[in-house]
XYZ file of C-alpha atoms in Angstrom:
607
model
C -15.529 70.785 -92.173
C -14.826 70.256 -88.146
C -17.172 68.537 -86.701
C -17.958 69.601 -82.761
C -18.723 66.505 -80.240
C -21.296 66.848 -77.265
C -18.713 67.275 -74.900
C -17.297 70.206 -76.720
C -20.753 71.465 -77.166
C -22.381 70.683 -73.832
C -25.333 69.340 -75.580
C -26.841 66.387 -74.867
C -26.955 63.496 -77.159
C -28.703 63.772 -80.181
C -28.687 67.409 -79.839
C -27.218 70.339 -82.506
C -24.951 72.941 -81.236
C -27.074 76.018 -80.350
C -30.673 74.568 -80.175
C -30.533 73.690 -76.278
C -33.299 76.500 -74.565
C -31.326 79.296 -71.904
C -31.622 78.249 -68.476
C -33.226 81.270 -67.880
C -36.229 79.964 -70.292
C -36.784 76.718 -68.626
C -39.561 76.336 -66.156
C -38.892 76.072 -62.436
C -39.155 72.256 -61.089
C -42.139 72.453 -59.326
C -42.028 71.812 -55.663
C -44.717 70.208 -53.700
C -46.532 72.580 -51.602
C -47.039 72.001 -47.476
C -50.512 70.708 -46.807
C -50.845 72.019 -43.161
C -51.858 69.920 -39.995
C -55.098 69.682 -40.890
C -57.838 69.943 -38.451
C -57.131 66.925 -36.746
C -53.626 68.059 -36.181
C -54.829 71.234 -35.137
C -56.803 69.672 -32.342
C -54.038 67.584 -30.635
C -52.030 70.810 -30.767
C -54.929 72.309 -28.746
C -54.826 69.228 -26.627
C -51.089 69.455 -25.974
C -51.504 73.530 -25.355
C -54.752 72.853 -22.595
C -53.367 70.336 -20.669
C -49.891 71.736 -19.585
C -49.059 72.895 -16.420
C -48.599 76.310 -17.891
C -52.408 76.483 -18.926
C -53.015 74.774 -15.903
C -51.424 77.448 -13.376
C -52.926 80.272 -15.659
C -56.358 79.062 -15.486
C -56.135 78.939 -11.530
C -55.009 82.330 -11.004
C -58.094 83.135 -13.368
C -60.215 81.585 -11.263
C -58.734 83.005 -8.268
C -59.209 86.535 -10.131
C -62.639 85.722 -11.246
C -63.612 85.395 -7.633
C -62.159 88.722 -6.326
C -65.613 90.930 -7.907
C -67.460 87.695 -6.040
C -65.877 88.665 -2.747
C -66.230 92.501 -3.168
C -69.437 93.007 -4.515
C -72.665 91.790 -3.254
C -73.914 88.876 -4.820
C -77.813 88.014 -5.742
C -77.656 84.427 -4.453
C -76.527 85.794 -0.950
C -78.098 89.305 -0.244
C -80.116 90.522 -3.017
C -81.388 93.523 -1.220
C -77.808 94.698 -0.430
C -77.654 94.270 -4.563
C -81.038 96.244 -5.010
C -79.147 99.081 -2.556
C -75.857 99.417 -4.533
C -77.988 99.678 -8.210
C -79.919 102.502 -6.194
C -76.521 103.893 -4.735
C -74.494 103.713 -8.337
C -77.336 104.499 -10.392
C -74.633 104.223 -13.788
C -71.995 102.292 -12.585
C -74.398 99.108 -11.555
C -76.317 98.178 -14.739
C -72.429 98.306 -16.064
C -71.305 95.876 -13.631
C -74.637 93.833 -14.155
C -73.588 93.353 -17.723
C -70.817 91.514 -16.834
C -72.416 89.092 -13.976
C -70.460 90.477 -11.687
C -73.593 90.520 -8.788
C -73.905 86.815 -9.918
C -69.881 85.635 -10.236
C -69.867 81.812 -9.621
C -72.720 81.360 -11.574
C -71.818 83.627 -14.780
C -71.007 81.907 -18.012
C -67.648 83.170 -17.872
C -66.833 81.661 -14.638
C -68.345 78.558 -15.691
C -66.071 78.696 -18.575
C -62.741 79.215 -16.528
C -63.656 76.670 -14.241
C -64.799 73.684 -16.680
C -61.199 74.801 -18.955
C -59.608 74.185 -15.261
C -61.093 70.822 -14.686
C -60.200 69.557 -18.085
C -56.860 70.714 -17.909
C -55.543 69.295 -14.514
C -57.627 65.763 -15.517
C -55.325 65.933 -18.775
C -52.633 66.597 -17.305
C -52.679 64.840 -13.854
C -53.976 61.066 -15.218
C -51.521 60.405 -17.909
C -48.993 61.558 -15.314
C -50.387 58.782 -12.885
C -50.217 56.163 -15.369
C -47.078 56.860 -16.118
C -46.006 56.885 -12.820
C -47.395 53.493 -12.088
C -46.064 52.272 -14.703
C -42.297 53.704 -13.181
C -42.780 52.101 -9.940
C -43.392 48.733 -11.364
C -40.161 49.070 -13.828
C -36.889 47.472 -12.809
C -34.660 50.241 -11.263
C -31.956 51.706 -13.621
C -28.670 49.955 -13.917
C -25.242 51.262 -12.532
C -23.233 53.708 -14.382
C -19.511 52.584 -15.254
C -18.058 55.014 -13.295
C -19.645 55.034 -9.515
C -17.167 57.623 -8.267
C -18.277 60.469 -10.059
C -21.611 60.329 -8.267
C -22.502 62.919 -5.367
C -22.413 59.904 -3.067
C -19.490 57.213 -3.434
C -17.158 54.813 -1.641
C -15.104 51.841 -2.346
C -13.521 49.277 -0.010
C -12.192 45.716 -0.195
C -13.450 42.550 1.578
C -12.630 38.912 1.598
C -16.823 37.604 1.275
C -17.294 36.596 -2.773
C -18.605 38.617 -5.200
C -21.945 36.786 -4.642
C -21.883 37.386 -0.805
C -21.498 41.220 -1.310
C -24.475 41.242 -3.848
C -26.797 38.704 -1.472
C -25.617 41.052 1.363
C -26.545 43.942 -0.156
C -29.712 42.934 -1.631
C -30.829 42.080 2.046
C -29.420 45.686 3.719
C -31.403 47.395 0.524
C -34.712 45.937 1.256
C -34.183 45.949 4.569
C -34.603 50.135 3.706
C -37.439 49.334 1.627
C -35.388 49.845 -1.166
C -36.637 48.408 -4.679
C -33.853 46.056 -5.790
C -32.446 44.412 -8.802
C -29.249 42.377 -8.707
C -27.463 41.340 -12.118
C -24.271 41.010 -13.521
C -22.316 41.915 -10.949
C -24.295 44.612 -9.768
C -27.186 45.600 -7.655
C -29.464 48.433 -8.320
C -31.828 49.580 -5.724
C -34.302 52.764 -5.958
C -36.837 53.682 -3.567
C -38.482 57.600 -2.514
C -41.782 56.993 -5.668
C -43.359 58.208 -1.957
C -42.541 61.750 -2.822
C -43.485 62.051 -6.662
C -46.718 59.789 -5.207
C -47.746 62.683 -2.698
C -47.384 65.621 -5.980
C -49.827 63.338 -7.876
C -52.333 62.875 -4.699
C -52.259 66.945 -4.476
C -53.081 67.155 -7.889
C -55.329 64.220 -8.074
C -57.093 65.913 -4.799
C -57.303 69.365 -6.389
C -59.156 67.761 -9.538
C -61.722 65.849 -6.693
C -61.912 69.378 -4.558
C -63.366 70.985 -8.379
C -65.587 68.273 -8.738
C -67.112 68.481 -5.786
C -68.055 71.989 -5.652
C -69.559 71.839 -8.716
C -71.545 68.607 -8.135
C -72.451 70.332 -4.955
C -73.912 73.677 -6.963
C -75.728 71.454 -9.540
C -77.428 69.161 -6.656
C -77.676 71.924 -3.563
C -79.835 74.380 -2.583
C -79.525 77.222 -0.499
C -82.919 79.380 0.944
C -83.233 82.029 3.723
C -85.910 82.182 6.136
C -87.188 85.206 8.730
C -88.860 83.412 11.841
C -90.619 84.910 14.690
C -90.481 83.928 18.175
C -93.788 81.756 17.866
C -93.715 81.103 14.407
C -93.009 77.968 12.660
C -91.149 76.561 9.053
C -91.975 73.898 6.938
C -89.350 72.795 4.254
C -91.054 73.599 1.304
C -90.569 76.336 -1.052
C -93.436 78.520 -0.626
C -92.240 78.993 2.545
C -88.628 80.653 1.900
C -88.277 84.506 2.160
C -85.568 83.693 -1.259
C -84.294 80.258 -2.342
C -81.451 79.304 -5.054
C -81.659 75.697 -6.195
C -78.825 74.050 -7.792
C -79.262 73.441 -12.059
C -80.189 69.884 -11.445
C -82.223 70.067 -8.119
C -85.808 69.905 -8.065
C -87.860 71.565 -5.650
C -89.793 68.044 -5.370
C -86.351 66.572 -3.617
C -86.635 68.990 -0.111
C -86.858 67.106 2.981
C -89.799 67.116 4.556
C -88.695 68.372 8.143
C -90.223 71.399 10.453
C -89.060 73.553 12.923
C -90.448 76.031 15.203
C -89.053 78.778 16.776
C -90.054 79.090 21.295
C -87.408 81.688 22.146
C -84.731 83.691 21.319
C -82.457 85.565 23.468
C -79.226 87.011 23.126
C -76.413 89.320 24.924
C -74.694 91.973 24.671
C -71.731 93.838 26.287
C -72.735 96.858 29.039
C -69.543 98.513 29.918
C -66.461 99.847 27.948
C -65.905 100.934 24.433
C -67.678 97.962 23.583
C -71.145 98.245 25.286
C -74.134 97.082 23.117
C -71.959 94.438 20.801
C -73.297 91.480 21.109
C -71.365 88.467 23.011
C -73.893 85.904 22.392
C -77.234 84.181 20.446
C -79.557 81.473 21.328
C -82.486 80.230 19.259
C -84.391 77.188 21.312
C -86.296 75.760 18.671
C -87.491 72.147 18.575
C -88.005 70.320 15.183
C -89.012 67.184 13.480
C -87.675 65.441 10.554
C -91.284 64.206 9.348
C -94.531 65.513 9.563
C -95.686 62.820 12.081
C -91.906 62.650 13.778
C -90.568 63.270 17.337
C -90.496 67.311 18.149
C -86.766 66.921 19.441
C -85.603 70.337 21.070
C -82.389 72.042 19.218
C -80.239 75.168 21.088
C -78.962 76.773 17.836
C -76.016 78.984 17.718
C -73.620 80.254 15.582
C -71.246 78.285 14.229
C -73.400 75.297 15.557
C -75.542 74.646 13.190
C -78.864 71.840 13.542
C -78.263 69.257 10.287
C -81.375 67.530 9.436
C -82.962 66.388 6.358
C -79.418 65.862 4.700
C -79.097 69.929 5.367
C -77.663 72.465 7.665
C -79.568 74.808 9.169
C -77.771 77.811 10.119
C -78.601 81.120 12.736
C -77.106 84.499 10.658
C -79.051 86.973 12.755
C -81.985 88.155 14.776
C -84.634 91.785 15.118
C -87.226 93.086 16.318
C -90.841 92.027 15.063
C -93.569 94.291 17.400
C -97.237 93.052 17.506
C -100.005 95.220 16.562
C -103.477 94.656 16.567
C -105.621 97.024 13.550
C -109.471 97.572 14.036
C -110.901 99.087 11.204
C -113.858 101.921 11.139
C -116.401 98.960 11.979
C -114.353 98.416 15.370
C -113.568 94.782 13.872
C -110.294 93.366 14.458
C -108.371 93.682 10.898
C -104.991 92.347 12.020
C -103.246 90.677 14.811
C -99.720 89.468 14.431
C -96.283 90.446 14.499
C -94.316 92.250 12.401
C -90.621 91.626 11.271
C -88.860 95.018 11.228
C -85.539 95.676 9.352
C -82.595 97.057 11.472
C -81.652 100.486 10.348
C -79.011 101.431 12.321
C -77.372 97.760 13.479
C -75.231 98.666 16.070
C -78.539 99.583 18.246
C -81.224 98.292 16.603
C -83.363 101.010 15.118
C -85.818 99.806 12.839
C -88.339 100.143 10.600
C -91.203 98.348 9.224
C -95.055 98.626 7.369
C -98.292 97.289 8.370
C -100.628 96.269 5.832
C -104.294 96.117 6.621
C -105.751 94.625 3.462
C -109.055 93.544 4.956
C -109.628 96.983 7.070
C -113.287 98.449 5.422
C -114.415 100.825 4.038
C -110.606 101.526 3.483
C -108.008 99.982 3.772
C -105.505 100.824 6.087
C -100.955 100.815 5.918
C -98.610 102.086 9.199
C -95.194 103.498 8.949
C -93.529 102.304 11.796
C -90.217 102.970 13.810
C -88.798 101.244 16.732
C -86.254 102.074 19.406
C -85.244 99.301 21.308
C -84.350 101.489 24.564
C -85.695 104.677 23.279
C -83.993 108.161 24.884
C -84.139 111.243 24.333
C -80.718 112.830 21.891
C -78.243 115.337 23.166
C -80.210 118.093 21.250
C -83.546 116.936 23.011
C -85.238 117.377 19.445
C -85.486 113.768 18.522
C -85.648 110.061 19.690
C -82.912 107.712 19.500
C -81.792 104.181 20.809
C -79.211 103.926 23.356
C -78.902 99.971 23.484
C -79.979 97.127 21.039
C -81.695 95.072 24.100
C -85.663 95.870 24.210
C -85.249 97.876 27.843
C -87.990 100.577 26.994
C -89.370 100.066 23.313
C -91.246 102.479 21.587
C -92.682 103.140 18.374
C -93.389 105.702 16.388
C -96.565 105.284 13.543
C -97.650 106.932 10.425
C -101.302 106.454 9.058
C -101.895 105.636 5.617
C -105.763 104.964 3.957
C -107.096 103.881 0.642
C -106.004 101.348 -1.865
C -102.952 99.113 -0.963
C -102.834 97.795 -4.475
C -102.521 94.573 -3.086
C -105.449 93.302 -5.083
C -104.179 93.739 -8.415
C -102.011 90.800 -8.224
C -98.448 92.792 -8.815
C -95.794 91.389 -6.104
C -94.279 93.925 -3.538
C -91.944 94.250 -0.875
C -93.574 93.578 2.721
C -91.050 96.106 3.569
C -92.294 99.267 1.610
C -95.813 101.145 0.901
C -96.665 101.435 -2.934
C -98.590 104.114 -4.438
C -98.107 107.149 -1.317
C -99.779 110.003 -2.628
C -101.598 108.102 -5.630
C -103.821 105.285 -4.386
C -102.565 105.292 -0.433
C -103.183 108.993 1.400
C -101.766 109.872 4.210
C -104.119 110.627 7.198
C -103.914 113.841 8.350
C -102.703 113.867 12.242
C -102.180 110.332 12.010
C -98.674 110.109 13.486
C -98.109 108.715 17.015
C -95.714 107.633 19.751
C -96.505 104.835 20.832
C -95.385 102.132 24.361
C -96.459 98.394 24.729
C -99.978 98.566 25.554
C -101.391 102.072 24.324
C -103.782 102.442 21.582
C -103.992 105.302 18.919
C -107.470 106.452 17.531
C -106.831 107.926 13.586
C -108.979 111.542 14.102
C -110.635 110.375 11.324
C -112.662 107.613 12.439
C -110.564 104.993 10.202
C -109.664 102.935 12.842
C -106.985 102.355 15.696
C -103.720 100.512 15.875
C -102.402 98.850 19.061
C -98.843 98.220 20.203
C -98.992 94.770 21.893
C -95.982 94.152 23.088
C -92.123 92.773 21.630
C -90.764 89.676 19.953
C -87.640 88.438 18.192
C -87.095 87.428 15.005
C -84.337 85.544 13.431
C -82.380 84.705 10.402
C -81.856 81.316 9.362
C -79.854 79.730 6.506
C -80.802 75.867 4.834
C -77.982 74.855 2.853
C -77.941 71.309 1.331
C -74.740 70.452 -0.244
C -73.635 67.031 -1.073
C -70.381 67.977 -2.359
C -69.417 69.307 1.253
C -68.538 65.740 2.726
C -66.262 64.904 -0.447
C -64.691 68.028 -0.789
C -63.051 68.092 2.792
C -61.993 65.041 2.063
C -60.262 66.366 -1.074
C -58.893 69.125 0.692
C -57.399 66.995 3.547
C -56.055 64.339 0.958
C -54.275 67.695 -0.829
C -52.211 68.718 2.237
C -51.255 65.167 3.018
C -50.136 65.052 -0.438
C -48.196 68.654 -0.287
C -46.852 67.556 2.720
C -45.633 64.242 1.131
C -43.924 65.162 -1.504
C -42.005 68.159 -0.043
C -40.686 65.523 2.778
C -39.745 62.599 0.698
C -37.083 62.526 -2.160
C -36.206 59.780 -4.443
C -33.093 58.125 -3.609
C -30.594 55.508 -5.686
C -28.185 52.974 -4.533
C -25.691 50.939 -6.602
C -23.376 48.347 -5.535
C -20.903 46.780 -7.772
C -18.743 43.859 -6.372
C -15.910 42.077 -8.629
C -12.666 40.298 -7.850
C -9.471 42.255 -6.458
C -6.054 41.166 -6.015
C -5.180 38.357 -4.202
C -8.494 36.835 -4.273
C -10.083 39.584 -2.525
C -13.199 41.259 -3.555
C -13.290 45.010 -4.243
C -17.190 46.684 -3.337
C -18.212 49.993 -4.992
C -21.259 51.574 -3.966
C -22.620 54.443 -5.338
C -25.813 56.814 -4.225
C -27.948 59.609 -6.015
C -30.351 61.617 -4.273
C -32.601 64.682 -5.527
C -31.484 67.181 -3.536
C -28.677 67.518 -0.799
C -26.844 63.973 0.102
C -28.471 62.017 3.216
C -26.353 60.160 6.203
C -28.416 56.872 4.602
C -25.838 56.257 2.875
C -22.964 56.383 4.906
C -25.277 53.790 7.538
C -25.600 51.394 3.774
C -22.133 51.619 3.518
C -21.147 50.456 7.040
C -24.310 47.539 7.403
C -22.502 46.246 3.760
C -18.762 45.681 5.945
C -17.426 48.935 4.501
C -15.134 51.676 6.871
C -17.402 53.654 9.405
C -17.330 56.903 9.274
C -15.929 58.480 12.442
C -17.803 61.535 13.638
C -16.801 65.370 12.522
C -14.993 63.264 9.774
C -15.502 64.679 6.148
C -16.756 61.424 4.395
C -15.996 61.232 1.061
C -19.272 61.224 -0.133
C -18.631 64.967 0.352
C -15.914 65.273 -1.994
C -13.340 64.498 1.374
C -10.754 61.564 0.979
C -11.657 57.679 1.579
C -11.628 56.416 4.934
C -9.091 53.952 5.692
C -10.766 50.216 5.215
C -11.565 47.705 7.358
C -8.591 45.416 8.727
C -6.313 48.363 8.448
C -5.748 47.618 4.843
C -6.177 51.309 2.639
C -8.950 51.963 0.767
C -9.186 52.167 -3.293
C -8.543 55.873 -3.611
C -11.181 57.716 -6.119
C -9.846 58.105 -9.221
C -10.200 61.410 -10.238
C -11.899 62.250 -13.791
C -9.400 62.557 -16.221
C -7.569 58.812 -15.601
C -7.716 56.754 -18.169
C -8.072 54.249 -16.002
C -11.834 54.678 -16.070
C -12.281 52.179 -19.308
C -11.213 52.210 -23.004
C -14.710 54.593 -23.522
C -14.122 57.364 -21.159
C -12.700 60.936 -22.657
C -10.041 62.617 -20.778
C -11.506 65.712 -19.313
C -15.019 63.970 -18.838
C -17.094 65.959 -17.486
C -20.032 63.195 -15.801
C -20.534 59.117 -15.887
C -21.902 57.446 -18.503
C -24.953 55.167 -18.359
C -24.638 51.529 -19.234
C -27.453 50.696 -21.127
C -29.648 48.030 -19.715
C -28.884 44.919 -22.259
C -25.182 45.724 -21.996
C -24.810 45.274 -17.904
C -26.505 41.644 -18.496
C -29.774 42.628 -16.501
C -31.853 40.589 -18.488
C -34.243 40.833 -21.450
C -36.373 43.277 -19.388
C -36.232 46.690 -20.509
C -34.828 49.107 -18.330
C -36.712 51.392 -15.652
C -38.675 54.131 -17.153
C -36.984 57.655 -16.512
C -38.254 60.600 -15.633
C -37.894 63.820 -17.896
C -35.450 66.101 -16.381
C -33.838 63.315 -14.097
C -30.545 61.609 -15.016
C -29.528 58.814 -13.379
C -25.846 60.116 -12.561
C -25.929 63.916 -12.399
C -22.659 65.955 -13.647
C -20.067 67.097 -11.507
């Protein structure tokens, strides 16, 4: 019998011919299965994804598009009857738009959401940044390369001073320049321009301030408007506001308590020309005081000057009409005296409109649709009045009579501006329209009453804004340009000087310069205050890529050695195509670690 041996088999040891499984039977080794990033992981990828630039950039132009329906549409903190006439005027499109926040932009969840993503990216991105910038400018400057020729900026010459001289020289012509400078072994390094890379941070740094300040100012402000007759006075307190928007953490118990009263307004307005009836000019004498039992200090206010007391700004938007009546009721008792703010309808003259209410008129009470024409004339059609300028030159009114139940007393709000319930609880009386001049009276042919036109004031519009963010953002925004402005004027710029012994006891000086962006005349002036040849003018210097100057004494300069020699040291490659960086332990510059490097910026740049 032959006996078969594993190796002739294949089997292992111990193992009879023909009893090993197929490889097709065996099981599959099992390999472990990835776990993921986990949550954890998941978050610093989030991190890393929010605080790029990228993100950053994308969430500013979101903002900037966020604001566009802000700038377009009228907004309820700002004009909320110009809102009330666009929901009547786009009866389907509004409530659409209103879905969205889009009357009430900057203060929309959405927006809110763009702009805290904004602030958290630029603070993520900017402050590591500055740290590590810091962190550059304190870091020795980088060592030479082998090869200072290759750089955009070189030149070589010989000089009789010592190695040592050349360095000690050229450490005092560096920071002389304000150069940063680091002399060993042979060589000196010197780096200065952080300036520049400084300014991009202060932008940046500025930008993040400028966000922080308009929103501290929209959580601690306030903004209200007030209507205020000639005559008529303001207290700082919110029942007197016409409409009032308070900042998420203001409360109303923080307004100043200053006062202000309104003596006279006048303004004027262009007579002749294309332009007659625009006005050229507005002034509110008011006088005000800062506390109840304060000094009454007279104020001319005027746009674009506004009066800042009580840590706000009070501002003059615009002015009307508000004509004084004087209601008797059936009785013959005086029911109302005062004046009456009328809305302009037609702005570039002044026609207006306005109600009286008569609350306290018996046995009814009495309402008056009123128009006025500031210089009332006839039209061209002679069928109708109309106002030729906005000044008051010959006023006149126009009033319809209401009686009955104002509705007043059943404690719903309303507009001062509009009757409610014509035809339903308010009638009108029947022959109960007049014209009317300052000074005439008109009867209602029913016995109701009568309604006087008194005479003519002014009215105008006033805006308090307090907002402490307004100080610290202008000082944001001024800090930003100066930083813009910075870093586009200021580049960072290297110098290296390398001095070691020459033939016949001389000393041969290579110096070497790198700067981001086109080469400066800097260097030519280093080269010259260090003993090397001056450049004669119109002259291609070889820190264009021309030859070398001839050297000093009229002995001939090292020529460059162009890139393939092999005289550049045993490590460089023929065909080379850019210098290669000494590390900092191998050009003797101490245990110190080397300067901290930029991403994206070599210290010699290829040819």
């Amino acid at each position: 019998m032959t006996r078969t041996t594993d190796k002739e088999t294949g089997a292992g040891s111990g193992t009879e011919s023909g009893t090993e499984a197929p490889a097709a039977r065996q099981a599959p080794e099992e390999v472990p299965r990835p776990t993921g990033i986990g949550p954890l992981g998941w978050l610093r990828w989030a991190w890393r994804q929010l605080t790029t630039m990228r993100t950053a950039l994308i969430l500013l132009f979101l903002v900037a598009l966020g604001a566009v329906p802000g700038s377009i549409l009228p907004q309820r903190g700002q004009a909320p009857e110009k809102v009330a006439a666009y929901f009547a005027d786009h009866a389907t499109l509004a409530p659409w738009l209103d879905r969205f926040s889009l009357f009430d932009v900057f203060a929309a969840p959405w927006f809110a959401a763009i702009y805290i993503l904004l602030f958290v990216s630029l603070a993520g991105c900017v402050i590591p940044r500055a740290g590590k910038h810091y962190r550059s400018m304190r870091a020795r400057p980088p060592a030479a390369p082998r090869n200072l020729g290759r750089l955009p900026q070189s030149a070589s010459f010989e000089t009789d001073a010592s190695p040592a001289d050349v360095l000690a020289e050229a450490r005092k012509v560096l920071k002389g320049r304000r150069f940063r400078v680091d002399v060993a072994d042979g060589s000196a390094a010197a780096e200065k321009g952080y300036l520049g890379e400084t300014g991009n941070l202060l932008f940046h740094l500025a930008l993040l301030a400028l966000l922080f300040a308009l929103g501290m100012g929209n959580l601690f402000g306030y903004r209200g408007d007030v209507l205020l007759s000639e005559g008529k006075s303001f207290a700082n307190s919110l029942s007197q506001y016409d409409q009032f928007t308070p900042g998420r953490a203001f409360g109303t118990d923080e307004l100043a308590p200053f006062s202000m009263t309104l003596d006279d307004f006048k303004a004027t307005y262009e007579t002749k020309g294309d332009k007659r009836g625009q006005a050229t000019d507005f002034h509110a004498n008011i006088h005000y005081r800062e506390t109840p039992d304060g000094k009454s200090t007279p104020y001319d206010l005027r746009l674009n000057h506004p009066l800042k007391v009580g840590g706000a700004k009070v501002y003059l938007l615009g002015h009307g009409y508000s004509p004084v009546f004087t209601v008797r009721d059936a009785k013959g008792n005086v029911a109302f005296k005062d004046s009456v703010p009328f809305l302009a309808m037609e702005p570039r003259n002044l026609t207006s409109e306005g109600v009286i209410k008569v609350p306290d008129a018996e046995p009814d009470q009495l309402a008056f649709y009123a128009i006025l024409w500031p210089t009332a004339v006839a039209s061209q059609d002679g069928k109708q009045i109309v106002s030729a300028f906005p000044a008051p030159l010959r006023p006149v009114v126009t009033v319809s009579s209401f009686k009955g139940d104002i509705g007043l007393d059943s404690g719903n709000p309303q507009s001062v501006y509009k009757l409610e319930g014509i035809g339903k609880t308010l009638q009108p009386v029947r022959n109960g329209q007049k014209l009317l001049e300052p000074g005439e009276t008109f009867k209602l042919p029913d016995g109701s009453g009568s309604i006087t036109f008194e005479g003519l004031q002014e009215y105008v519009t006033l805006s308090v804004n307090h907002d402490p963010g307004r100080i610290p953002a202008l000082i944001a925004a001024i800090l930003a340009v100066a930083g813009v402005a910075t870093s586009f004027m200021v580049r960072r710029r290297r110098v290296w000087v390398r001095a070691s012994a020459g033939e016949g006891g001389r000393t041969v000086v290579e110096v070497g310069g790198l700067t981001l962006g086109n080469p400066t005349a800097e260097f030519d002036e280093i080269v010259t205050a260090l003993g090397g040849p001056e450049r004669p003018a119109g002259e291609e210097s070889a820190a264009t890529g021309g030859g070398e100057p001839a050297a000093t004494g009229g002995e001939p300069a090292e020529s460059k050695k162009p890139a393939e020699s092999k005289d550049d040291g045993p490590d460089a490659e023929p065909g080379e195509k850019g210098p290669e960086t000494e590390p900092a332990d191998e050009t003797g510059s101490g245990d110190e670690p080397g300067a901290e490097r930029d991403p994206g910026s070599a210290t010699e740049p290829k040819e």
